[in-house]
Amino acid sequence: ERTLTAALTANSLPSTEVTFMARALPPQPDSDTVIEFAIDPSTLSFQTEAGNFHHCTLQFEVQAFTAEGKRVKTEVQTAEASLPEPTFERVSRQELPMSVPIRLPPGKYNLRLGVRDNQTGLFGTADLALEVPARRESKQ
């Protein structure tokens, strides 16, 4: 059983069974850094439900490592989407968006990102560099 957590922690090559783009919104001091994912829907499995809803369930994981490779924080979020036909059609042509907030102290980090399709067990991983700014002293 290959777990997403193991794939992110090990120095494994990125997995590309589920493909996605990700970026970190420039973090404000003393607040969460928001990681925005955009998943390629063609790499996900959607189950069609009654009423022509398309269902998927995904797990998102963000692990933050220091420059020395020490893991300092992990955020895991699960997302369920049940998309009506028109929304599904639109998403199929674009991407499925998701945001995961993570709170980190000022510093430089390497983020390992993962998305797992819980229906198939397939996942994708990626790396992202992040610098969280120190709080500026407020000038009166």
mmCIF file of N, CA and C in Angstrom:
data_model
loop_
_atom_site.group_PDB
_atom_site.id
_atom_site.type_symbol
_atom_site.label_atom_id
_atom_site.label_comp_id
_atom_site.label_asym_id
_atom_site.label_seq_id
_atom_site.Cartn_x
_atom_site.Cartn_y
_atom_site.Cartn_z
ATOM 1 N N GLU A 1 0.860 -1.189 0.000
ATOM 2 C CA GLU A 1 0.000 0.000 0.000
ATOM 3 C C GLU A 1 0.898 1.242 0.000
ATOM 4 N N ARG A 2 0.983 1.882 -1.137
ATOM 5 C CA ARG A 2 1.814 3.083 -1.217
ATOM 6 C C ARG A 2 1.007 4.247 -0.675
ATOM 7 N N THR A 3 1.509 4.857 0.361
ATOM 8 C CA THR A 3 0.772 5.979 0.922
ATOM 9 C C THR A 3 1.358 7.272 0.402
ATOM 10 N N LEU A 4 0.522 8.269 0.344
ATOM 11 C CA LEU A 4 0.955 9.580 -0.111
ATOM 12 C C LEU A 4 2.015 10.142 0.830
ATOM 13 N N THR A 5 1.792 9.975 2.134
ATOM 14 C CA THR A 5 2.745 10.497 3.115
ATOM 15 C C THR A 5 4.127 9.906 2.890
ATOM 16 N N ALA A 6 4.187 8.602 2.676
ATOM 17 C CA ALA A 6 5.473 7.939 2.452
ATOM 18 C C ALA A 6 6.127 8.456 1.178
ATOM 19 N N ALA A 7 5.333 8.648 0.155
ATOM 20 C CA ALA A 7 5.871 9.124 -1.121
ATOM 21 C C ALA A 7 6.440 10.534 -0.982
ATOM 22 N N LEU A 8 5.851 11.318 -0.108
ATOM 23 C CA LEU A 8 6.325 12.693 0.075
ATOM 24 C C LEU A 8 7.565 12.750 0.958
ATOM 25 N N THR A 9 7.628 11.872 1.944
ATOM 26 C CA THR A 9 8.743 11.940 2.888
ATOM 27 C C THR A 9 9.993 11.312 2.304
ATOM 28 N N ALA A 10 9.836 10.196 1.621
ATOM 29 C CA ALA A 10 10.996 9.527 1.048
ATOM 30 C C ALA A 10 11.596 10.416 -0.028
ATOM 31 N N ASN A 11 12.883 10.249 -0.271
ATOM 32 C CA ASN A 11 13.490 10.999 -1.363
ATOM 33 C C ASN A 11 13.161 10.297 -2.670
ATOM 34 N N SER A 12 11.853 10.194 -2.913
ATOM 35 C CA SER A 12 11.428 9.464 -4.093
ATOM 36 C C SER A 12 11.251 10.446 -5.242
ATOM 37 N N LEU A 13 11.305 9.912 -6.431
ATOM 38 C CA LEU A 13 11.056 10.746 -7.604
ATOM 39 C C LEU A 13 9.604 11.189 -7.579
ATOM 40 N N PRO A 14 9.315 12.358 -8.160
ATOM 41 C CA PRO A 14 7.915 12.800 -8.189
ATOM 42 C C PRO A 14 7.029 11.774 -8.891
ATOM 43 N N SER A 15 5.842 11.575 -8.341
ATOM 44 C CA SER A 15 4.855 10.709 -8.985
ATOM 45 C C SER A 15 4.000 11.576 -9.892
ATOM 46 N N THR A 16 3.607 11.009 -11.015
ATOM 47 C CA THR A 16 2.838 11.813 -11.967
ATOM 48 C C THR A 16 1.562 11.121 -12.427
ATOM 49 N N GLU A 17 1.050 10.219 -11.587
ATOM 50 C CA GLU A 17 -0.196 9.543 -11.975
ATOM 51 C C GLU A 17 -1.362 10.524 -11.931
ATOM 52 N N VAL A 18 -1.324 11.421 -10.953
ATOM 53 C CA VAL A 18 -2.271 12.532 -10.919
ATOM 54 C C VAL A 18 -1.440 13.780 -11.176
ATOM 55 N N THR A 19 -1.777 14.527 -12.225
ATOM 56 C CA THR A 19 -0.952 15.693 -12.536
ATOM 57 C C THR A 19 -1.640 16.969 -12.090
ATOM 58 N N PHE A 20 -0.834 17.897 -11.616
ATOM 59 C CA PHE A 20 -1.370 19.166 -11.126
ATOM 60 C C PHE A 20 -0.306 20.245 -11.197
ATOM 61 N N MET A 21 -0.762 21.474 -11.175
ATOM 62 C CA MET A 21 0.104 22.630 -11.023
ATOM 63 C C MET A 21 -0.140 23.139 -9.609
ATOM 64 N N ALA A 22 0.852 23.792 -9.036
ATOM 65 C CA ALA A 22 0.652 24.373 -7.711
ATOM 66 C C ALA A 22 1.493 25.617 -7.579
ATOM 67 N N ARG A 23 0.977 26.541 -6.789
ATOM 68 C CA ARG A 23 1.754 27.736 -6.484
ATOM 69 C C ARG A 23 1.410 28.177 -5.077
ATOM 70 N N ALA A 24 2.354 28.896 -4.471
ATOM 71 C CA ALA A 24 2.104 29.446 -3.147
ATOM 72 C C ALA A 24 1.778 30.918 -3.325
ATOM 73 N N LEU A 25 0.665 31.349 -2.745
ATOM 74 C CA LEU A 25 0.370 32.776 -2.759
ATOM 75 C C LEU A 25 1.375 33.454 -1.837
ATOM 76 N N PRO A 26 1.890 34.618 -2.222
ATOM 77 C CA PRO A 26 2.908 35.264 -1.375
ATOM 78 C C PRO A 26 2.388 35.426 0.049
ATOM 79 N N PRO A 27 3.050 34.787 1.013
ATOM 80 C CA PRO A 27 2.506 34.798 2.370
ATOM 81 C C PRO A 27 2.636 36.161 3.033
ATOM 82 N N GLN A 28 1.655 36.525 3.801
ATOM 83 C CA GLN A 28 1.726 37.717 4.646
ATOM 84 C C GLN A 28 2.346 37.301 5.971
ATOM 85 N N PRO A 29 3.091 38.212 6.606
ATOM 86 C CA PRO A 29 3.643 37.863 7.923
ATOM 87 C C PRO A 29 2.510 37.487 8.894
ATOM 88 N N ASP A 30 2.784 36.528 9.745
ATOM 89 C CA ASP A 30 1.823 36.103 10.780
ATOM 90 C C ASP A 30 0.503 35.601 10.222
ATOM 91 N N SER A 31 0.539 34.985 9.060
ATOM 92 C CA SER A 31 -0.705 34.398 8.569
ATOM 93 C C SER A 31 -0.381 33.134 7.785
ATOM 94 N N ASP A 32 -1.429 32.414 7.402
ATOM 95 C CA ASP A 32 -1.223 31.175 6.667
ATOM 96 C C ASP A 32 -0.669 31.461 5.274
ATOM 97 N N THR A 33 0.148 30.557 4.801
ATOM 98 C CA THR A 33 0.528 30.551 3.399
ATOM 99 C C THR A 33 -0.497 29.663 2.699
ATOM 100 N N VAL A 34 -1.063 30.141 1.611
ATOM 101 C CA VAL A 34 -2.064 29.346 0.909
ATOM 102 C C VAL A 34 -1.424 28.731 -0.329
ATOM 103 N N ILE A 35 -1.498 27.406 -0.393
ATOM 104 C CA ILE A 35 -0.996 26.687 -1.551
ATOM 105 C C ILE A 35 -2.195 26.416 -2.463
ATOM 106 N N GLU A 36 -2.119 26.916 -3.670
ATOM 107 C CA GLU A 36 -3.207 26.712 -4.631
ATOM 108 C C GLU A 36 -2.843 25.581 -5.577
ATOM 109 N N PHE A 37 -3.707 24.581 -5.601
ATOM 110 C CA PHE A 37 -3.529 23.449 -6.510
ATOM 111 C C PHE A 37 -4.473 23.613 -7.696
ATOM 112 N N ALA A 38 -4.038 23.172 -8.853
ATOM 113 C CA ALA A 38 -4.918 23.071 -10.020
ATOM 114 C C ALA A 38 -4.671 21.691 -10.619
ATOM 115 N N ILE A 39 -5.641 20.806 -10.439
ATOM 116 C CA ILE A 39 -5.457 19.405 -10.827
ATOM 117 C C ILE A 39 -6.016 19.171 -12.221
ATOM 118 N N ASP A 40 -5.283 18.391 -12.996
ATOM 119 C CA ASP A 40 -5.742 18.013 -14.337
ATOM 120 C C ASP A 40 -6.835 16.963 -14.177
ATOM 121 N N PRO A 41 -8.094 17.311 -14.508
ATOM 122 C CA PRO A 41 -9.202 16.380 -14.262
ATOM 123 C C PRO A 41 -9.112 15.097 -15.074
ATOM 124 N N SER A 42 -8.350 15.128 -16.181
ATOM 125 C CA SER A 42 -8.249 13.904 -16.990
ATOM 126 C C SER A 42 -7.429 12.835 -16.281
ATOM 127 N N THR A 43 -6.714 13.223 -15.213
ATOM 128 C CA THR A 43 -5.915 12.237 -14.474
ATOM 129 C C THR A 43 -6.647 11.760 -13.221
ATOM 130 N N LEU A 44 -7.911 12.187 -13.061
ATOM 131 C CA LEU A 44 -8.710 11.760 -11.915
ATOM 132 C C LEU A 44 -9.797 10.805 -12.371
ATOM 133 N N SER A 45 -10.268 9.992 -11.432
ATOM 134 C CA SER A 45 -11.403 9.135 -11.771
ATOM 135 C C SER A 45 -12.652 9.719 -11.128
ATOM 136 N N PHE A 46 -13.648 9.958 -11.940
ATOM 137 C CA PHE A 46 -14.931 10.454 -11.448
ATOM 138 C C PHE A 46 -15.941 9.323 -11.553
ATOM 139 N N GLN A 47 -16.692 9.114 -10.488
ATOM 140 C CA GLN A 47 -17.775 8.141 -10.538
ATOM 141 C C GLN A 47 -19.066 8.895 -10.826
ATOM 142 N N THR A 48 -19.829 8.370 -11.776
ATOM 143 C CA THR A 48 -21.100 9.014 -12.095
ATOM 144 C C THR A 48 -22.155 8.492 -11.138
ATOM 145 N N GLU A 49 -22.865 9.419 -10.503
ATOM 146 C CA GLU A 49 -23.886 9.059 -9.521
ATOM 147 C C GLU A 49 -25.258 9.400 -10.067
ATOM 148 N N ALA A 50 -26.253 9.034 -9.304
ATOM 149 C CA ALA A 50 -27.638 9.339 -9.669
ATOM 150 C C ALA A 50 -27.785 10.824 -9.952
ATOM 151 N N GLY A 51 -28.619 11.147 -10.925
ATOM 152 C CA GLY A 51 -28.828 12.546 -11.259
ATOM 153 C C GLY A 51 -27.669 13.109 -12.065
ATOM 154 N N ASN A 52 -26.815 12.199 -12.583
ATOM 155 C CA ASN A 52 -25.685 12.613 -13.419
ATOM 156 C C ASN A 52 -24.711 13.538 -12.702
ATOM 157 N N PHE A 53 -24.469 13.250 -11.436
ATOM 158 C CA PHE A 53 -23.431 13.966 -10.698
ATOM 159 C C PHE A 53 -22.128 13.179 -10.832
ATOM 160 N N HIS A 54 -21.033 13.901 -10.935
ATOM 161 C CA HIS A 54 -19.725 13.267 -11.078
ATOM 162 C C HIS A 54 -18.964 13.479 -9.780
ATOM 163 N N HIS A 55 -18.604 12.358 -9.162
ATOM 164 C CA HIS A 55 -18.051 12.402 -7.804
ATOM 165 C C HIS A 55 -16.574 12.018 -7.816
ATOM 166 N N CYS A 56 -15.791 12.801 -7.087
ATOM 167 C CA CYS A 56 -14.403 12.387 -6.851
ATOM 168 C C CYS A 56 -14.049 12.724 -5.416
ATOM 169 N N THR A 57 -13.100 12.012 -4.883
ATOM 170 C CA THR A 57 -12.622 12.309 -3.536
ATOM 171 C C THR A 57 -11.095 12.318 -3.570
ATOM 172 N N LEU A 58 -10.537 13.419 -3.076
ATOM 173 C CA LEU A 58 -9.101 13.637 -3.181
ATOM 174 C C LEU A 58 -8.493 13.923 -1.823
ATOM 175 N N GLN A 59 -7.242 13.551 -1.678
ATOM 176 C CA GLN A 59 -6.501 13.919 -0.474
ATOM 177 C C GLN A 59 -5.335 14.802 -0.899
ATOM 178 N N PHE A 60 -5.216 15.918 -0.218
ATOM 179 C CA PHE A 60 -4.127 16.861 -0.476
ATOM 180 C C PHE A 60 -3.188 16.834 0.707
ATOM 181 N N GLU A 61 -1.900 16.855 0.425
ATOM 182 C CA GLU A 61 -0.934 16.876 1.515
ATOM 183 C C GLU A 61 0.173 17.866 1.181
ATOM 184 N N VAL A 62 0.492 18.700 2.163
ATOM 185 C CA VAL A 62 1.598 19.643 2.036
ATOM 186 C C VAL A 62 2.554 19.377 3.182
ATOM 187 N N GLN A 63 3.783 19.042 2.859
ATOM 188 C CA GLN A 63 4.805 18.842 3.885
ATOM 189 C C GLN A 63 5.866 19.924 3.710
ATOM 190 N N ALA A 64 6.239 20.558 4.821
ATOM 191 C CA ALA A 64 7.247 21.611 4.783
ATOM 192 C C ALA A 64 8.534 21.108 5.422
ATOM 193 N N PHE A 65 9.630 21.275 4.691
ATOM 194 C CA PHE A 65 10.949 20.866 5.171
ATOM 195 C C PHE A 65 11.856 22.091 5.245
ATOM 196 N N THR A 66 12.738 22.103 6.233
ATOM 197 C CA THR A 66 13.760 23.150 6.289
ATOM 198 C C THR A 66 14.794 22.858 5.206
ATOM 199 N N ALA A 67 15.689 23.822 4.990
ATOM 200 C CA ALA A 67 16.761 23.638 4.001
ATOM 201 C C ALA A 67 17.598 22.408 4.339
ATOM 202 N N GLU A 68 17.670 22.080 5.636
ATOM 203 C CA GLU A 68 18.465 20.916 6.059
ATOM 204 C C GLU A 68 17.694 19.606 5.889
ATOM 205 N N GLY A 69 16.458 19.705 5.448
ATOM 206 C CA GLY A 69 15.698 18.486 5.204
ATOM 207 C C GLY A 69 14.901 17.995 6.398
ATOM 208 N N LYS A 70 14.728 18.836 7.410
ATOM 209 C CA LYS A 70 13.937 18.436 8.576
ATOM 210 C C LYS A 70 12.474 18.813 8.333
ATOM 211 N N ARG A 71 11.592 17.833 8.533
ATOM 212 C CA ARG A 71 10.175 18.125 8.317
ATOM 213 C C ARG A 71 9.635 18.901 9.510
ATOM 214 N N VAL A 72 9.004 20.043 9.235
ATOM 215 C CA VAL A 72 8.521 20.883 10.329
ATOM 216 C C VAL A 72 7.001 20.907 10.432
ATOM 217 N N LYS A 73 6.312 20.597 9.338
ATOM 218 C CA LYS A 73 4.853 20.712 9.401
ATOM 219 C C LYS A 73 4.232 19.914 8.272
ATOM 220 N N THR A 74 3.081 19.333 8.556
ATOM 221 C CA THR A 74 2.317 18.639 7.521
ATOM 222 C C THR A 74 0.863 19.083 7.614
ATOM 223 N N GLU A 75 0.298 19.423 6.491
ATOM 224 C CA GLU A 75 -1.135 19.729 6.423
ATOM 225 C C GLU A 75 -1.771 18.726 5.490
ATOM 226 N N VAL A 76 -2.854 18.112 5.952
ATOM 227 C CA VAL A 76 -3.580 17.164 5.111
ATOM 228 C C VAL A 76 -5.021 17.633 5.012
ATOM 229 N N GLN A 77 -5.547 17.603 3.815
ATOM 230 C CA GLN A 77 -6.940 17.994 3.626
ATOM 231 C C GLN A 77 -7.592 17.040 2.650
ATOM 232 N N THR A 78 -8.818 16.676 2.933
ATOM 233 C CA THR A 78 -9.561 15.814 2.021
ATOM 234 C C THR A 78 -10.666 16.645 1.380
ATOM 235 N N ALA A 79 -10.852 16.431 0.106
ATOM 236 C CA ALA A 79 -11.888 17.179 -0.603
ATOM 237 C C ALA A 79 -12.770 16.199 -1.350
ATOM 238 N N GLU A 80 -14.060 16.402 -1.208
ATOM 239 C CA GLU A 80 -15.024 15.604 -1.966
ATOM 240 C C GLU A 80 -15.696 16.557 -2.930
ATOM 241 N N ALA A 81 -15.819 16.158 -4.155
ATOM 242 C CA ALA A 81 -16.535 16.984 -5.121
ATOM 243 C C ALA A 81 -17.621 16.139 -5.763
ATOM 244 N N SER A 82 -18.813 16.681 -5.780
ATOM 245 C CA SER A 82 -19.907 16.048 -6.493
ATOM 246 C C SER A 82 -20.411 17.099 -7.476
ATOM 247 N N LEU A 83 -19.981 16.951 -8.713
ATOM 248 C CA LEU A 83 -20.217 18.004 -9.694
ATOM 249 C C LEU A 83 -21.398 17.682 -10.601
ATOM 250 N N PRO A 84 -22.353 18.614 -10.712
ATOM 251 C CA PRO A 84 -23.413 18.414 -11.686
ATOM 252 C C PRO A 84 -22.828 18.486 -13.096
ATOM 253 N N GLU A 85 -23.526 17.922 -14.053
ATOM 254 C CA GLU A 85 -23.027 17.804 -15.419
ATOM 255 C C GLU A 85 -22.416 19.102 -15.990
ATOM 256 N N PRO A 86 -23.120 20.251 -15.914
ATOM 257 C CA PRO A 86 -22.538 21.462 -16.511
ATOM 258 C C PRO A 86 -21.201 21.862 -15.864
ATOM 259 N N THR A 87 -21.132 21.745 -14.548
ATOM 260 C CA THR A 87 -19.890 22.081 -13.841
ATOM 261 C C THR A 87 -18.798 21.096 -14.226
ATOM 262 N N PHE A 88 -19.162 19.815 -14.287
ATOM 263 C CA PHE A 88 -18.196 18.777 -14.647
ATOM 264 C C PHE A 88 -17.637 19.032 -16.046
ATOM 265 N N GLU A 89 -18.527 19.400 -16.973
ATOM 266 C CA GLU A 89 -18.100 19.700 -18.342
ATOM 267 C C GLU A 89 -17.075 20.827 -18.336
ATOM 268 N N ARG A 90 -17.356 21.865 -17.559
ATOM 269 C CA ARG A 90 -16.470 23.023 -17.505
ATOM 270 C C ARG A 90 -15.124 22.644 -16.866
ATOM 271 N N VAL A 91 -15.199 21.942 -15.735
ATOM 272 C CA VAL A 91 -13.981 21.522 -15.032
ATOM 273 C C VAL A 91 -13.129 20.624 -15.919
ATOM 274 N N SER A 92 -13.781 19.752 -16.691
ATOM 275 C CA SER A 92 -13.061 18.815 -17.559
ATOM 276 C C SER A 92 -12.188 19.547 -18.567
ATOM 277 N N ARG A 93 -12.632 20.723 -18.969
ATOM 278 C CA ARG A 93 -11.872 21.490 -19.962
ATOM 279 C C ARG A 93 -10.802 22.352 -19.303
ATOM 280 N N GLN A 94 -10.908 22.549 -17.994
ATOM 281 C CA GLN A 94 -9.940 23.422 -17.328
ATOM 282 C C GLN A 94 -9.201 22.619 -16.270
ATOM 283 N N GLU A 95 -9.397 22.976 -15.020
ATOM 284 C CA GLU A 95 -8.776 22.204 -13.953
ATOM 285 C C GLU A 95 -9.632 22.292 -12.709
ATOM 286 N N LEU A 96 -9.332 21.405 -11.788
ATOM 287 C CA LEU A 96 -10.046 21.366 -10.523
ATOM 288 C C LEU A 96 -9.211 22.146 -9.507
ATOM 289 N N PRO A 97 -9.734 23.263 -8.975
ATOM 290 C CA PRO A 97 -8.944 24.075 -8.052
ATOM 291 C C PRO A 97 -9.116 23.635 -6.607
ATOM 292 N N MET A 98 -8.075 23.841 -5.805
ATOM 293 C CA MET A 98 -8.143 23.536 -4.376
ATOM 294 C C MET A 98 -7.075 24.358 -3.676
ATOM 295 N N SER A 99 -7.408 24.872 -2.487
ATOM 296 C CA SER A 99 -6.424 25.621 -1.705
ATOM 297 C C SER A 99 -6.177 24.924 -0.374
ATOM 298 N N VAL A 100 -4.928 24.835 0.018
ATOM 299 C CA VAL A 100 -4.564 24.255 1.308
ATOM 300 C C VAL A 100 -3.722 25.281 2.063
ATOM 301 N N PRO A 101 -4.222 25.778 3.219
ATOM 302 C CA PRO A 101 -3.428 26.721 3.998
ATOM 303 C C PRO A 101 -2.456 25.991 4.918
ATOM 304 N N ILE A 102 -1.281 26.584 5.084
ATOM 305 C CA ILE A 102 -0.313 26.027 6.025
ATOM 306 C C ILE A 102 0.335 27.204 6.757
ATOM 307 N N ARG A 103 0.459 27.079 8.065
ATOM 308 C CA ARG A 103 1.031 28.163 8.880
ATOM 309 C C ARG A 103 2.475 27.800 9.206
ATOM 310 N N LEU A 104 3.401 28.652 8.770
ATOM 311 C CA LEU A 104 4.821 28.381 9.005
ATOM 312 C C LEU A 104 5.499 29.628 9.551
ATOM 313 N N PRO A 105 6.472 29.453 10.459
ATOM 314 C CA PRO A 105 7.245 30.602 10.928
ATOM 315 C C PRO A 105 8.126 31.133 9.798
ATOM 316 N N PRO A 106 8.619 32.373 9.928
ATOM 317 C CA PRO A 106 9.480 32.930 8.886
ATOM 318 C C PRO A 106 10.658 32.018 8.582
ATOM 319 N N GLY A 107 11.033 31.940 7.330
ATOM 320 C CA GLY A 107 12.163 31.103 6.938
ATOM 321 C C GLY A 107 12.002 30.588 5.525
ATOM 322 N N LYS A 108 13.010 29.819 5.111
ATOM 323 C CA LYS A 108 12.993 29.220 3.774
ATOM 324 C C LYS A 108 12.621 27.750 3.900
ATOM 325 N N TYR A 109 11.751 27.318 3.032
ATOM 326 C CA TYR A 109 11.260 25.933 3.094
ATOM 327 C C TYR A 109 11.251 25.296 1.716
ATOM 328 N N ASN A 110 11.340 23.981 1.737
ATOM 329 C CA ASN A 110 11.026 23.190 0.560
ATOM 330 C C ASN A 110 9.718 22.495 0.863
ATOM 331 N N LEU A 111 8.728 22.735 0.037
ATOM 332 C CA LEU A 111 7.439 22.077 0.232
ATOM 333 C C LEU A 111 7.353 20.880 -0.684
ATOM 334 N N ARG A 112 6.846 19.790 -0.141
ATOM 335 C CA ARG A 112 6.514 18.634 -0.977
ATOM 336 C C ARG A 112 5.004 18.554 -0.996
ATOM 337 N N LEU A 113 4.464 18.553 -2.184
ATOM 338 C CA LEU A 113 3.018 18.584 -2.360
ATOM 339 C C LEU A 113 2.545 17.278 -2.942
ATOM 340 N N GLY A 114 1.396 16.842 -2.500
ATOM 341 C CA GLY A 114 0.846 15.611 -3.050
ATOM 342 C C GLY A 114 -0.658 15.696 -3.200
ATOM 343 N N VAL A 115 -1.151 15.043 -4.240
ATOM 344 C CA VAL A 115 -2.591 14.893 -4.450
ATOM 345 C C VAL A 115 -2.850 13.422 -4.719
ATOM 346 N N ARG A 116 -3.800 12.859 -3.955
ATOM 347 C CA ARG A 116 -4.138 11.439 -4.121
ATOM 348 C C ARG A 116 -5.594 11.299 -4.493
ATOM 349 N N ASP A 117 -5.838 10.505 -5.520
ATOM 350 C CA ASP A 117 -7.204 10.176 -5.919
ATOM 351 C C ASP A 117 -7.623 8.996 -5.050
ATOM 352 N N ASN A 118 -8.515 9.236 -4.101
ATOM 353 C CA ASN A 118 -8.862 8.179 -3.144
ATOM 354 C C ASN A 118 -9.638 7.039 -3.772
ATOM 355 N N GLN A 119 -10.177 7.246 -4.958
ATOM 356 C CA GLN A 119 -10.929 6.159 -5.600
ATOM 357 C C GLN A 119 -10.016 5.172 -6.299
ATOM 358 N N THR A 120 -8.852 5.641 -6.750
ATOM 359 C CA THR A 120 -7.936 4.745 -7.456
ATOM 360 C C THR A 120 -6.666 4.464 -6.659
ATOM 361 N N GLY A 121 -6.365 5.332 -5.674
ATOM 362 C CA GLY A 121 -5.117 5.186 -4.941
ATOM 363 C C GLY A 121 -3.930 5.770 -5.697
ATOM 364 N N LEU A 122 -4.181 6.358 -6.869
ATOM 365 C CA LEU A 122 -3.098 6.960 -7.644
ATOM 366 C C LEU A 122 -2.815 8.357 -7.112
ATOM 367 N N PHE A 123 -1.566 8.796 -7.262
ATOM 368 C CA PHE A 123 -1.268 10.141 -6.782
ATOM 369 C C PHE A 123 -0.171 10.807 -7.587
ATOM 370 N N GLY A 124 -0.053 12.088 -7.362
ATOM 371 C CA GLY A 124 1.020 12.869 -7.960
ATOM 372 C C GLY A 124 1.686 13.680 -6.876
ATOM 373 N N THR A 125 2.975 13.975 -7.067
ATOM 374 C CA THR A 125 3.711 14.787 -6.097
ATOM 375 C C THR A 125 4.489 15.864 -6.850
ATOM 376 N N ALA A 126 4.833 16.913 -6.146
ATOM 377 C CA ALA A 126 5.639 17.986 -6.722
ATOM 378 C C ALA A 126 6.366 18.705 -5.596
ATOM 379 N N ASP A 127 7.401 19.450 -5.964
ATOM 380 C CA ASP A 127 8.169 20.231 -4.992
ATOM 381 C C ASP A 127 7.983 21.708 -5.272
ATOM 382 N N LEU A 128 8.051 22.486 -4.218
ATOM 383 C CA LEU A 128 7.864 23.923 -4.348
ATOM 384 C C LEU A 128 8.733 24.602 -3.296
ATOM 385 N N ALA A 129 9.492 25.602 -3.715
ATOM 386 C CA ALA A 129 10.297 26.366 -2.752
ATOM 387 C C ALA A 129 9.449 27.510 -2.210
ATOM 388 N N LEU A 130 9.623 27.802 -0.943
ATOM 389 C CA LEU A 130 8.818 28.845 -0.301
ATOM 390 C C LEU A 130 9.673 29.624 0.687
ATOM 391 N N GLU A 131 9.497 30.928 0.680
ATOM 392 C CA GLU A 131 10.117 31.750 1.713
ATOM 393 C C GLU A 131 9.017 32.532 2.416
ATOM 394 N N VAL A 132 8.943 32.345 3.732
ATOM 395 C CA VAL A 132 7.968 33.075 4.539
ATOM 396 C C VAL A 132 8.683 34.281 5.128
ATOM 397 N N PRO A 133 8.182 35.495 4.849
ATOM 398 C CA PRO A 133 8.890 36.693 5.306
ATOM 399 C C PRO A 133 8.745 36.898 6.813
ATOM 400 N N ALA A 134 9.749 37.543 7.379
ATOM 401 C CA ALA A 134 9.660 37.938 8.789
ATOM 402 C C ALA A 134 8.717 39.129 8.888
ATOM 403 N N ARG A 135 8.158 39.286 10.054
ATOM 404 C CA ARG A 135 7.248 40.396 10.258
ATOM 405 C C ARG A 135 8.015 41.705 10.234
ATOM 406 N N ARG A 136 7.506 42.639 9.485
ATOM 407 C CA ARG A 136 8.171 43.946 9.467
ATOM 408 C C ARG A 136 7.754 44.723 10.705
ATOM 409 N N GLU A 137 8.705 45.462 11.248
ATOM 410 C CA GLU A 137 8.360 46.333 12.377
ATOM 411 C C GLU A 137 7.476 47.446 11.846
ATOM 412 N N SER A 138 6.379 47.690 12.518
ATOM 413 C CA SER A 138 5.477 48.737 12.024
ATOM 414 C C SER A 138 6.068 50.104 12.393
ATOM 415 N N LYS A 139 6.070 50.959 11.401
ATOM 416 C CA LYS A 139 6.596 52.314 11.641
ATOM 417 C C LYS A 139 5.430 53.241 11.996
ATOM 418 N N GLN A 140 5.572 53.955 13.059
ATOM 419 C CA GLN A 140 4.473 54.883 13.464
ATOM 420 C C GLN A 140 4.548 56.131 12.610
#
